[in-house]
Amino acid sequence: MGGRKMAERAIIRVAGGAVELRAEQKANPASVYLASLAPVGRRGMAVALDRVARLCGFHGWQDMPWTQLRFEHVQAIVTKLAEDYAPATVNHGLAAMRGVLKAAWQM
């Protein structure tokens, strides 16, 4: 896929050194959280968020209703991650969720 098409689909853009979100993603706490990260960490956390979203039956982190997660949902996600993945992967997913939920709380 060409670089131009990727740039058109990008949720997070860097313009003049500043990070900005596409308009439709400004209400998504996952987008806000990912935009707050350094470019190096963004991809890994996006993968972790995708893993969590797919575990919950969504296509990706963009589709997950992060603001609707409650304690019992998070506990179920943690339990399922712990059953299927190594401890480091579980912790990575938890760190990603913690960042998104903190962004949701601050919005």
PDB file of C-alpha atoms in Angstrom, residues 11 25-34 45-71 73-74 77-78 81 92-107:
ATOM      1  CA  ILE A  11      -5.638   8.400  12.859  1.00  0.00           C
ATOM      2  CA  GLN A  25     -11.109  10.122  16.666  1.00  0.00           C
ATOM      3  CA  LYS A  26     -11.073  13.018  19.131  1.00  0.00           C
ATOM      4  CA  ALA A  27     -13.812  11.387  21.239  1.00  0.00           C
ATOM      5  CA  ASN A  28     -12.014   8.034  21.335  1.00  0.00           C
ATOM      6  CA  PRO A  29      -9.910   7.759  24.527  1.00  0.00           C
ATOM      7  CA  ALA A  30      -7.697   5.129  22.876  1.00  0.00           C
ATOM      8  CA  SER A  31      -6.764   7.640  20.167  1.00  0.00           C
ATOM      9  CA  VAL A  32      -6.076  10.287  22.784  1.00  0.00           C
ATOM     10  CA  TYR A  33      -3.898   7.862  24.747  1.00  0.00           C
ATOM     11  CA  LEU A  34      -1.957   6.687  21.684  1.00  0.00           C
ATOM     12  CA  MET A  45       0.442  -0.206  22.550  1.00  0.00           C
ATOM     13  CA  ALA A  46      -1.894  -0.175  19.534  1.00  0.00           C
ATOM     14  CA  VAL A  47      -1.164  -3.894  19.067  1.00  0.00           C
ATOM     15  CA  ALA A  48      -1.905  -4.519  22.762  1.00  0.00           C
ATOM     16  CA  LEU A  49      -5.177  -2.568  22.501  1.00  0.00           C
ATOM     17  CA  ASP A  50      -6.107  -4.504  19.362  1.00  0.00           C
ATOM     18  CA  ARG A  51      -5.500  -7.746  21.253  1.00  0.00           C
ATOM     19  CA  VAL A  52      -7.857  -6.630  24.024  1.00  0.00           C
ATOM     20  CA  ALA A  53     -10.494  -5.392  21.577  1.00  0.00           C
ATOM     21  CA  ARG A  54     -10.445  -8.651  19.581  1.00  0.00           C
ATOM     22  CA  LEU A  55     -10.725 -10.591  22.839  1.00  0.00           C
ATOM     23  CA  CYS A  56     -13.920  -8.618  23.513  1.00  0.00           C
ATOM     24  CA  GLY A  57     -15.332  -9.360  20.054  1.00  0.00           C
ATOM     25  CA  PHE A  58     -14.454  -6.104  18.273  1.00  0.00           C
ATOM     26  CA  HIS A  59     -12.446  -5.676  15.066  1.00  0.00           C
ATOM     27  CA  GLY A  60      -9.849  -3.380  16.580  1.00  0.00           C
ATOM     28  CA  TRP A  61      -9.140  -0.760  19.199  1.00  0.00           C
ATOM     29  CA  GLN A  62     -10.947   1.907  17.152  1.00  0.00           C
ATOM     30  CA  ASP A  63     -14.239  -0.016  17.483  1.00  0.00           C
ATOM     31  CA  MET A  64     -14.040  -0.851  21.193  1.00  0.00           C
ATOM     32  CA  PRO A  65     -16.354   1.211  23.447  1.00  0.00           C
ATOM     33  CA  TRP A  66     -13.616   1.973  26.003  1.00  0.00           C
ATOM     34  CA  THR A  67     -15.776   4.376  27.992  1.00  0.00           C
ATOM     35  CA  GLN A  68     -18.259   1.605  28.746  1.00  0.00           C
ATOM     36  CA  LEU A  69     -15.739  -0.723  30.413  1.00  0.00           C
ATOM     37  CA  ARG A  70     -16.422  -1.412  34.062  1.00  0.00           C
ATOM     38  CA  PHE A  71     -14.520  -3.241  36.777  1.00  0.00           C
ATOM     39  CA  HIS A  73     -15.208  -6.260  32.287  1.00  0.00           C
ATOM     40  CA  VAL A  74     -11.590  -5.457  33.075  1.00  0.00           C
ATOM     41  CA  ILE A  77     -10.245  -9.375  30.230  1.00  0.00           C
ATOM     42  CA  VAL A  78      -7.341  -9.839  32.662  1.00  0.00           C
ATOM     43  CA  LEU A  81      -5.332 -12.632  28.874  1.00  0.00           C
ATOM     44  CA  HIS A  92       1.601  -4.912  28.393  1.00  0.00           C
ATOM     45  CA  GLY A  93      -2.133  -5.194  27.714  1.00  0.00           C
ATOM     46  CA  LEU A  94      -2.935  -3.967  31.225  1.00  0.00           C
ATOM     47  CA  ALA A  95      -0.654  -0.970  30.816  1.00  0.00           C
ATOM     48  CA  ALA A  96      -2.361  -0.118  27.527  1.00  0.00           C
ATOM     49  CA  MET A  97      -5.834  -0.436  29.059  1.00  0.00           C
ATOM     50  CA  ARG A  98      -4.782   1.624  32.066  1.00  0.00           C
ATOM     51  CA  GLY A  99      -3.619   4.411  29.745  1.00  0.00           C
ATOM     52  CA  VAL A 100      -6.866   4.371  27.761  1.00  0.00           C
ATOM     53  CA  LEU A 101      -9.063   4.301  30.846  1.00  0.00           C
ATOM     54  CA  LYS A 102      -7.096   7.164  32.385  1.00  0.00           C
ATOM     55  CA  ALA A 103      -7.560   9.161  29.160  1.00  0.00           C
ATOM     56  CA  ALA A 104     -11.299   8.348  29.228  1.00  0.00           C
ATOM     57  CA  TRP A 105     -11.531   9.531  32.829  1.00  0.00           C
ATOM     58  CA  GLN A 106      -9.742  12.795  31.972  1.00  0.00           C
ATOM     59  CA  MET A 107     -11.873  13.557  28.916  1.00  0.00           C
TER      60      MET A 107
END
